[in-house]
Tab-separated table of C-alpha atoms and ligand atoms in Angstrom:
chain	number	residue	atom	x	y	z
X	1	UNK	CA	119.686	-0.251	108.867
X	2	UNK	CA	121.714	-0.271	112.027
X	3	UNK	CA	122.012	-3.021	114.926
X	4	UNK	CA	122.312	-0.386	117.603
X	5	UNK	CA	120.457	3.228	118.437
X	6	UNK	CA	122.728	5.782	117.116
X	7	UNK	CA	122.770	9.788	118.021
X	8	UNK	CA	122.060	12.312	115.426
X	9	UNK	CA	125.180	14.995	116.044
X	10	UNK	CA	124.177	17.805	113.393
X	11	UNK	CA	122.838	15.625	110.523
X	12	UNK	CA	125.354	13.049	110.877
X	13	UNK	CA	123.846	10.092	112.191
X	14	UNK	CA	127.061	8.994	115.360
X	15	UNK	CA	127.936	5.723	117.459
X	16	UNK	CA	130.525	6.196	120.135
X	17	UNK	CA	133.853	4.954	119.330
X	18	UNK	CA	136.233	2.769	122.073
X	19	UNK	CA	138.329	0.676	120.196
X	20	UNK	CA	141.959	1.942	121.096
X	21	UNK	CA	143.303	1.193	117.960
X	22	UNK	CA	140.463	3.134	116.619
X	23	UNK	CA	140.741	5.858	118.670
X	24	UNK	CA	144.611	6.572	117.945
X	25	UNK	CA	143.731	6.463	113.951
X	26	UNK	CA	141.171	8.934	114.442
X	27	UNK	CA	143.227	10.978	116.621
X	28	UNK	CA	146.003	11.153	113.711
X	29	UNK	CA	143.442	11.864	110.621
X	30	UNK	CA	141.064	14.318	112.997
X	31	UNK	CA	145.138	16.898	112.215
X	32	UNK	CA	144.018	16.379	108.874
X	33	UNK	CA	141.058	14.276	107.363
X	34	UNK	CA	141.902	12.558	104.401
X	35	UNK	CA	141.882	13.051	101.593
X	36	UNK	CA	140.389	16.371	102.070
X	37	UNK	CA	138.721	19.130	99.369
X	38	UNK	CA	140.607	21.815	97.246
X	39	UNK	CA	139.610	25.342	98.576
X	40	UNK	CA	137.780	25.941	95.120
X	41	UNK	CA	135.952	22.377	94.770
X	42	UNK	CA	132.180	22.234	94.011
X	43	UNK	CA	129.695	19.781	92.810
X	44	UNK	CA	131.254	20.250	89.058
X	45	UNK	CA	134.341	19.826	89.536
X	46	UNK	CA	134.117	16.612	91.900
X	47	UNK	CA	131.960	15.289	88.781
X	48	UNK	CA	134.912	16.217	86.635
X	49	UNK	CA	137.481	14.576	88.609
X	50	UNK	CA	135.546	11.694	89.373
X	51	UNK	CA	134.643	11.116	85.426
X	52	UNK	CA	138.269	11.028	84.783
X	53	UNK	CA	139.232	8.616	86.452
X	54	UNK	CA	138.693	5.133	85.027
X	55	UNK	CA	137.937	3.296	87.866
X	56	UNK	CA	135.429	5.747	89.781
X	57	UNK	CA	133.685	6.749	86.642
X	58	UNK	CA	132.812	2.917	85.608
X	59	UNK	CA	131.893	2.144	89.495
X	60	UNK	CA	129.556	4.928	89.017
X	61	UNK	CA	128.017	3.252	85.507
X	62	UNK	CA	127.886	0.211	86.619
X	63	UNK	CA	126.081	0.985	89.723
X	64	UNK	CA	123.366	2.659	88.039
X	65	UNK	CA	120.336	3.923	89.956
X	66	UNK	CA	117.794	2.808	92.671
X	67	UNK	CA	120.743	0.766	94.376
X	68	UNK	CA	122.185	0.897	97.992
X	69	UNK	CA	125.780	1.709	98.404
X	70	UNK	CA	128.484	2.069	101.233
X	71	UNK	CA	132.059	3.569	101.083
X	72	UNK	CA	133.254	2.245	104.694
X	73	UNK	CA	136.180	4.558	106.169
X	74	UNK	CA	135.117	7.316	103.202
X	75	UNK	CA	137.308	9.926	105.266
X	76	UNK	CA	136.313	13.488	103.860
X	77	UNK	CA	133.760	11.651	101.482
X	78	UNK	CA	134.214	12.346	98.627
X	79	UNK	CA	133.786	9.255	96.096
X	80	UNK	CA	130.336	8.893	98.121
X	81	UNK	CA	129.372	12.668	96.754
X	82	UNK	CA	130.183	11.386	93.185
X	83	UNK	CA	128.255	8.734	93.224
X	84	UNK	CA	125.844	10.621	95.066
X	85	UNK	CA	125.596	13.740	92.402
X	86	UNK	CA	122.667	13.528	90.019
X	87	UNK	CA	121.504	9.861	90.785
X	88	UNK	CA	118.584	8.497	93.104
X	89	UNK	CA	121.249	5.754	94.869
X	90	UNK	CA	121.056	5.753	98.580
X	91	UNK	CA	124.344	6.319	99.973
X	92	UNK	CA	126.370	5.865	102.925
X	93	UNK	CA	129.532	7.311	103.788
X	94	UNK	CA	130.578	5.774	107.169
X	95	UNK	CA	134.028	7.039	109.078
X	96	UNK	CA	135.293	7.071	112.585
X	97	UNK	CA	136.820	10.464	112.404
X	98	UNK	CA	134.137	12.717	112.759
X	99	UNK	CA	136.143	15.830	111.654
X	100	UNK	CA	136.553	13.834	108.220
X	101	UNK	CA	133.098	13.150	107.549
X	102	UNK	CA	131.815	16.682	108.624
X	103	UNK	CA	133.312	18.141	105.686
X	104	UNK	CA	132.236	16.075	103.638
X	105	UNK	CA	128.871	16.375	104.842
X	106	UNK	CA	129.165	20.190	104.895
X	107	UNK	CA	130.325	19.638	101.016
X	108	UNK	CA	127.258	17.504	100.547
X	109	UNK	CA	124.965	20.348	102.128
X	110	UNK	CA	126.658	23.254	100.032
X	111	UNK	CA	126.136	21.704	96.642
X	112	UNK	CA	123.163	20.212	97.262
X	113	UNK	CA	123.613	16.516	96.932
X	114	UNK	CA	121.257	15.183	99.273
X	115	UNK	CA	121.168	11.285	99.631
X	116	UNK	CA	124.244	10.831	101.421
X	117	UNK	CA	123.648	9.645	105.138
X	118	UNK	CA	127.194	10.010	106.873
X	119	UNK	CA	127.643	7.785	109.862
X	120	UNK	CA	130.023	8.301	112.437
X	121	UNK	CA	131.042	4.768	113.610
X	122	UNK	CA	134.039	1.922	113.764
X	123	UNK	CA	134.039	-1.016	111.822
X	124	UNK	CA	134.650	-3.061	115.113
X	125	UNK	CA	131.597	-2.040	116.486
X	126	UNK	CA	129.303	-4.453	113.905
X	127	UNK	CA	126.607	-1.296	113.772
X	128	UNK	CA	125.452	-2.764	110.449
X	129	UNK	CA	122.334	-5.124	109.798
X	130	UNK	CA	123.640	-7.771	107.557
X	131	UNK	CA	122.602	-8.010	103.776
X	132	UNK	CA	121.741	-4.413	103.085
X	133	UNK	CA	123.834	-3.116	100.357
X	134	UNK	CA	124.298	-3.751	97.186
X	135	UNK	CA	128.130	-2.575	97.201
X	136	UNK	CA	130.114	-2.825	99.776
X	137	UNK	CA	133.754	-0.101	99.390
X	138	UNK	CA	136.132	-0.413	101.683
X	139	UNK	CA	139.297	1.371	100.182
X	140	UNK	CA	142.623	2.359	102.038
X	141	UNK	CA	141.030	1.456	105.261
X	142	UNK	CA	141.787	-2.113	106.548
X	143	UNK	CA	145.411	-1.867	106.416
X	144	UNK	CA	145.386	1.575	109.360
X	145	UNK	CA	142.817	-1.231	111.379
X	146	UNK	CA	143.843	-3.496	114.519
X	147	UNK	CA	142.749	-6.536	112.523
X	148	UNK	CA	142.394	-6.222	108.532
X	149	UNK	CA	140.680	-9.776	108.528
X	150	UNK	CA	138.112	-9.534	111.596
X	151	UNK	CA	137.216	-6.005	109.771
X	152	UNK	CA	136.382	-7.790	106.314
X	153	UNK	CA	134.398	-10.150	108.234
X	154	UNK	CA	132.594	-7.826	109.835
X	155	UNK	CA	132.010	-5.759	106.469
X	156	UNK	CA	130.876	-8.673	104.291
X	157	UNK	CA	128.179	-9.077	106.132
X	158	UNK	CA	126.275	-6.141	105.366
X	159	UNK	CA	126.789	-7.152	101.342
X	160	UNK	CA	123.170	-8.513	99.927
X	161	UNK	CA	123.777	-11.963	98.312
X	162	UNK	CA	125.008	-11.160	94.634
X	163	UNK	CA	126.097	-7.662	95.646
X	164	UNK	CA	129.654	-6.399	94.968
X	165	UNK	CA	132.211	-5.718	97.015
X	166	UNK	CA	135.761	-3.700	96.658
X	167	UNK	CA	138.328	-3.891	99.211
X	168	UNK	CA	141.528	-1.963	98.716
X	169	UNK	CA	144.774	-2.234	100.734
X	170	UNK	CA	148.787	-1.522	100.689
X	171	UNK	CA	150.565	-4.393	99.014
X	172	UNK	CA	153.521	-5.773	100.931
X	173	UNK	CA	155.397	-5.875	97.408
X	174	UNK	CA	153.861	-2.867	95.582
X	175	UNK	CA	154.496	-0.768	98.196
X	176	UNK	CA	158.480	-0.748	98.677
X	177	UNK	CA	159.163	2.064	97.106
X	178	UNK	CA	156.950	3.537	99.639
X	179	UNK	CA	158.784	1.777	102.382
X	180	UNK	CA	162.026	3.135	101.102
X	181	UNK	CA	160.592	6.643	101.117
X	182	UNK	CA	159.857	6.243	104.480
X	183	UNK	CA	163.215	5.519	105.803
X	184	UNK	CA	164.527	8.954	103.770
X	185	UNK	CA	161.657	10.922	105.272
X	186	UNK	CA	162.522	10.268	108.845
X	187	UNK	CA	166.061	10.890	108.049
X	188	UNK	CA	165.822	13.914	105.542
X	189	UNK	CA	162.396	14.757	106.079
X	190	UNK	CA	159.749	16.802	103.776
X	191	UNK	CA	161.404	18.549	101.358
X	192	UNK	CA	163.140	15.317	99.886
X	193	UNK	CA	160.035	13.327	99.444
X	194	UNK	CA	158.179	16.420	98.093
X	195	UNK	CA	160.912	15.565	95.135
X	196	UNK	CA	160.670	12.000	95.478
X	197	UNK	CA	157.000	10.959	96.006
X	198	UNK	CA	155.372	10.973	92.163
X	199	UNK	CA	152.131	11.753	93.172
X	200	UNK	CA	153.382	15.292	95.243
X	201	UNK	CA	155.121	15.772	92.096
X	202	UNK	CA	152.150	15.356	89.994
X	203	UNK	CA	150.021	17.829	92.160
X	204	UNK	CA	149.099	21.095	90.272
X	205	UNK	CA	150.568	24.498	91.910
X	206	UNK	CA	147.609	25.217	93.434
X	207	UNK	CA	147.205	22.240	95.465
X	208	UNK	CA	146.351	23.533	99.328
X	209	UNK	CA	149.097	22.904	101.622
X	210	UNK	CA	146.572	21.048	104.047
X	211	UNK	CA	145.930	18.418	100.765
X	212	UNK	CA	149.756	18.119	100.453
X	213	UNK	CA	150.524	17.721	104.701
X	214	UNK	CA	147.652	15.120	104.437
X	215	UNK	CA	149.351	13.014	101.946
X	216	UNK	CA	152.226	13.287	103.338
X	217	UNK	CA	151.276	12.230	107.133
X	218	UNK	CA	148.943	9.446	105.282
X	219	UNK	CA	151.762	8.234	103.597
X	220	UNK	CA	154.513	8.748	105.815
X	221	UNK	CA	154.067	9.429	109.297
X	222	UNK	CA	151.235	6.688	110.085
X	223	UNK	CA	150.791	5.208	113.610
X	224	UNK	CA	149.073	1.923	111.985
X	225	UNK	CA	149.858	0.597	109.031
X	226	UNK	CA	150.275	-2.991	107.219
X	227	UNK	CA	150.410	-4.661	104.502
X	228	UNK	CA	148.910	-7.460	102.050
X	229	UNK	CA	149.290	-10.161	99.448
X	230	UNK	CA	146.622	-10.848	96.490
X	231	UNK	CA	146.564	-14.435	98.342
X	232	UNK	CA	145.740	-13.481	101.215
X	233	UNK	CA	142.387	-11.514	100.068
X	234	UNK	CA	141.184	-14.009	97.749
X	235	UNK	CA	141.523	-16.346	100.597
X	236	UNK	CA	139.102	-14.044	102.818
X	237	UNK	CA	137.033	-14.245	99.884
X	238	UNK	CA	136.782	-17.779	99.383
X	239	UNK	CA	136.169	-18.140	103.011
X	240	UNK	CA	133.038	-16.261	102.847
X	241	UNK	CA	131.719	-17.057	99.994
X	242	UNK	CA	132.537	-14.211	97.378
X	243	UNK	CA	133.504	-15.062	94.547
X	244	UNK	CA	136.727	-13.365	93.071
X	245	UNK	CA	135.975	-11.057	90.204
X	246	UNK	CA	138.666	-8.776	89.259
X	247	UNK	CA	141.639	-6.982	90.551
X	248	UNK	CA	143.916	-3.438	90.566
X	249	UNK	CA	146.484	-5.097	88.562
X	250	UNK	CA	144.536	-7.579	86.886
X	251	UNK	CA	145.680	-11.105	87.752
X	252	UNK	CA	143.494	-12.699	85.115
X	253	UNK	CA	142.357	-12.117	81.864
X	254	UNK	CA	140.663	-8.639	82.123
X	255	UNK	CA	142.369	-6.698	79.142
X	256	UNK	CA	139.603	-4.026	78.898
X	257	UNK	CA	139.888	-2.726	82.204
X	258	UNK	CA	135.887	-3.475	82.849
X	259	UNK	CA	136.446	-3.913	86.612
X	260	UNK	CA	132.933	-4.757	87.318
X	261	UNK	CA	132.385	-7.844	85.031
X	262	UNK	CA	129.713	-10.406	85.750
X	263	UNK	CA	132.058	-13.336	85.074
X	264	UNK	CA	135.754	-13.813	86.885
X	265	UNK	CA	138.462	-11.877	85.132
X	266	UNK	CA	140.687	-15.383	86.396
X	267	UNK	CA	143.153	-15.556	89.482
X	268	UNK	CA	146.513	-16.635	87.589
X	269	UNK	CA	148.265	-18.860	89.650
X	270	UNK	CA	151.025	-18.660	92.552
X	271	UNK	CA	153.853	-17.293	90.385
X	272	UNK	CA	151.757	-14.851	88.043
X	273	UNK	CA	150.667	-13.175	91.180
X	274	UNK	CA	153.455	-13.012	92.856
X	275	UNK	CA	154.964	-11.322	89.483
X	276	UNK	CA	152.222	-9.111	88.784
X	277	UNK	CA	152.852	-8.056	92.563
X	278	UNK	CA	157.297	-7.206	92.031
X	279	UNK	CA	155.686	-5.606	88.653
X	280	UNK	CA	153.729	-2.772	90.581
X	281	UNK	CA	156.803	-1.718	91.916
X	282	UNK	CA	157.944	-0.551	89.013
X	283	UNK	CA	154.669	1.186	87.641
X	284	UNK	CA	152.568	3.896	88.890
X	285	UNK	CA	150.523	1.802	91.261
X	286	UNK	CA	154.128	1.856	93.174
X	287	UNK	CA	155.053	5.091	92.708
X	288	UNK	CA	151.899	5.816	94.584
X	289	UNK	CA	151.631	4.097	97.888
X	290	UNK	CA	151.199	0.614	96.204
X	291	UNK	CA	147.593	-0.141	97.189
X	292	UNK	CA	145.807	-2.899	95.450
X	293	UNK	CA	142.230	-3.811	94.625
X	294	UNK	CA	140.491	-6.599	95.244
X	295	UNK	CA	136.852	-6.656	93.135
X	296	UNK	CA	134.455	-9.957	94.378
X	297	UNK	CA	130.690	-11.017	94.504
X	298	UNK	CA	128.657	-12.400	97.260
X	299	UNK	CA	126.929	-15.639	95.985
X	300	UNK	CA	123.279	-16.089	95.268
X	301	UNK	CA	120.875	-17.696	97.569
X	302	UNK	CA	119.774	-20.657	96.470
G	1	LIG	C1	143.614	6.737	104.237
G	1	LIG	S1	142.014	7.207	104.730
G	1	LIG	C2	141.111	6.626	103.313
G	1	LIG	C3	139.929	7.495	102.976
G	1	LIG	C4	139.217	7.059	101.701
G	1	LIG	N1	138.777	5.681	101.772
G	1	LIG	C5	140.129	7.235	100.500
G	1	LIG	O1	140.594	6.241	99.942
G	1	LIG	O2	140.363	8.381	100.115
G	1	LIG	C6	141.598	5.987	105.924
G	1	LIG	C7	140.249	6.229	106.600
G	1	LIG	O3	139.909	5.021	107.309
G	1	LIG	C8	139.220	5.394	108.462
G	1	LIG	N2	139.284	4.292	109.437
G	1	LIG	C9	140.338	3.922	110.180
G	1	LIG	N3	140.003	2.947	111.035
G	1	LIG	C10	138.692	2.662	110.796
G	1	LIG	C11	137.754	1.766	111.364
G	1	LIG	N4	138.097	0.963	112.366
G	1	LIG	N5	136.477	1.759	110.900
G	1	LIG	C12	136.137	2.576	109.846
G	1	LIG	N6	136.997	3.451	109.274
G	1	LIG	C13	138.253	3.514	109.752
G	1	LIG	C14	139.957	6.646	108.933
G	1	LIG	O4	139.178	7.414	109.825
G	1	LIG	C15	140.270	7.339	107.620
G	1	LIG	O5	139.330	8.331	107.308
């Protein structure tokens, strides 16, 4: 499974971390590990939230059972419990920020959910042996990274040939409304953008404070943070030979929202992207944060 010997620190399987970059991230999410638990969260509840949303809920179909899985820069874990609860998949949940993954290994522990391995390593240090996973996840990660492209290298190679991978990152369009934000929160600070920022506003009343301060450091107090064009992943795809599948908007042809399709959903072309791009400023995805998923397949052997 791994290139190098790692340590076992209490059940969480840990490489040592140098990268400077690295080390400053961690340093800002060790305050507080995102995206962090609700005080009353369990194993049913996690299930709840994760069958409600579209996207994790059809991951978690379409992945089905017996299959390996890895969320890379899973923070405090919590899509790789979901996936986790009541199948036989073998997960991983890898993170720098040890803080982060300890409670999500201490959630894992408490409810029973048993094959999640959490590892405790950076992307940059290549710990992976390549072609081991059948899904490769790699969400709201890349973009806080010294090099978002030499990190998808690095990933891709631990997908098995035909395996899926997602890669999810701030769009350099969909996200001005974000960048705007940011400007008022420097100058007016938190209480503004706890009126402005739709998704504080759509947090229930009982949302713990450290949930909220999370969001809003992740959001707007970040020491490393860029942002990407739908051309510029499908080119990292085509370089590596993945083949585009779908994408958070859909740029193609994908009108039931299936994500995980066998065939290509389509890629548009220069202008429909770029559109589809201004357009998330306008919708939800740009009310909150502006990321942007990317959905391709490693080819076959032949
Ligand atoms: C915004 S959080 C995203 C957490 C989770 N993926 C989600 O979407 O809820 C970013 C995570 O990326 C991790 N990260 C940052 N740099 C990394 C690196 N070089 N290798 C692996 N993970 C990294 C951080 O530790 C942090 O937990």
């Amino acid at each position: 499974m791994f290139k190098l010997q790692p340590k076992l620190k209490d059940g969480i399987i840990s490489f040592d971390v140098n990268d400077k970059t690295t080390k400053s991230v961690t340093k800002f999410y060790e305050i507080e590990p995102f995206p962090n638990y609700s005080s009353n969260e369990d194993k049913r509840s996690l299930l709840d939230k994760g069958d409600s949303n579209d996207l994790s809920k059809k991951l978690k179909d379409f992945i089905g059972f017996n299959k390996t899985f890895i969320e890379i820069g899973s923070g405090t874990s919590q899509l790789s419990n979901y996936l986790a609860a009541g199948s036989n998949n073998k997960i991983y949940a890898f993170d720098p920020t040890e803080p982060a993954l300890r409670l999500g290994y201490n959630f894992a522990s408490e409810n029973n959910i048993n094959n999640v391995t959490f590892v405790n390593a950076d992307i940059f240090d290549d710990v992976l042996e390549d072609e081991i996973f059948d899904f490769v996840w790699c969400s709201g990660v890349l973009h806080h990274t010294k090099d978002p492209f030499s990190g998808f290298k690095i990933i891709q190679k631990s997908l098995k040939p035909n395996g899926y991978i997602l890669i999810g990152l701030y769009n350099k369009y969909g996200r001005f409304r974000t960048f705007v934000r940011q400007i008022l929160y420097k100058i007016f600070g938190k209480k503004l953008i706890m009126f402005m920022d739709p998704y504080l506003r759509s947090l229930d009343k009982r949302t713990s404070h450290r949930k909220i301060n999370s969001w809003i450091r992740d959001q707007y107090e970040h020491p490393v943070e860029q942002s990407h064009t739908f051309d510029e992943v499908l080119k990292w795809f085509d370089n590596h030979d993945i083949e585009f599948i779908n994408s958070i908007p859909s740029i193609g042809e994908d009108e039931n929202n299936l994500y995980f399709n066998q065939t290509s959903s389509g890629r548009g072309n220069v202008v429909s992207r770029v559109f589809s791009q201004i357009k998330m400023i306008f919708g939800r995805l740009g009310g909150e944060g502006g990321l942007f998923i990317m959905i391709g397949r490693k080819a076959k052997k032949d």
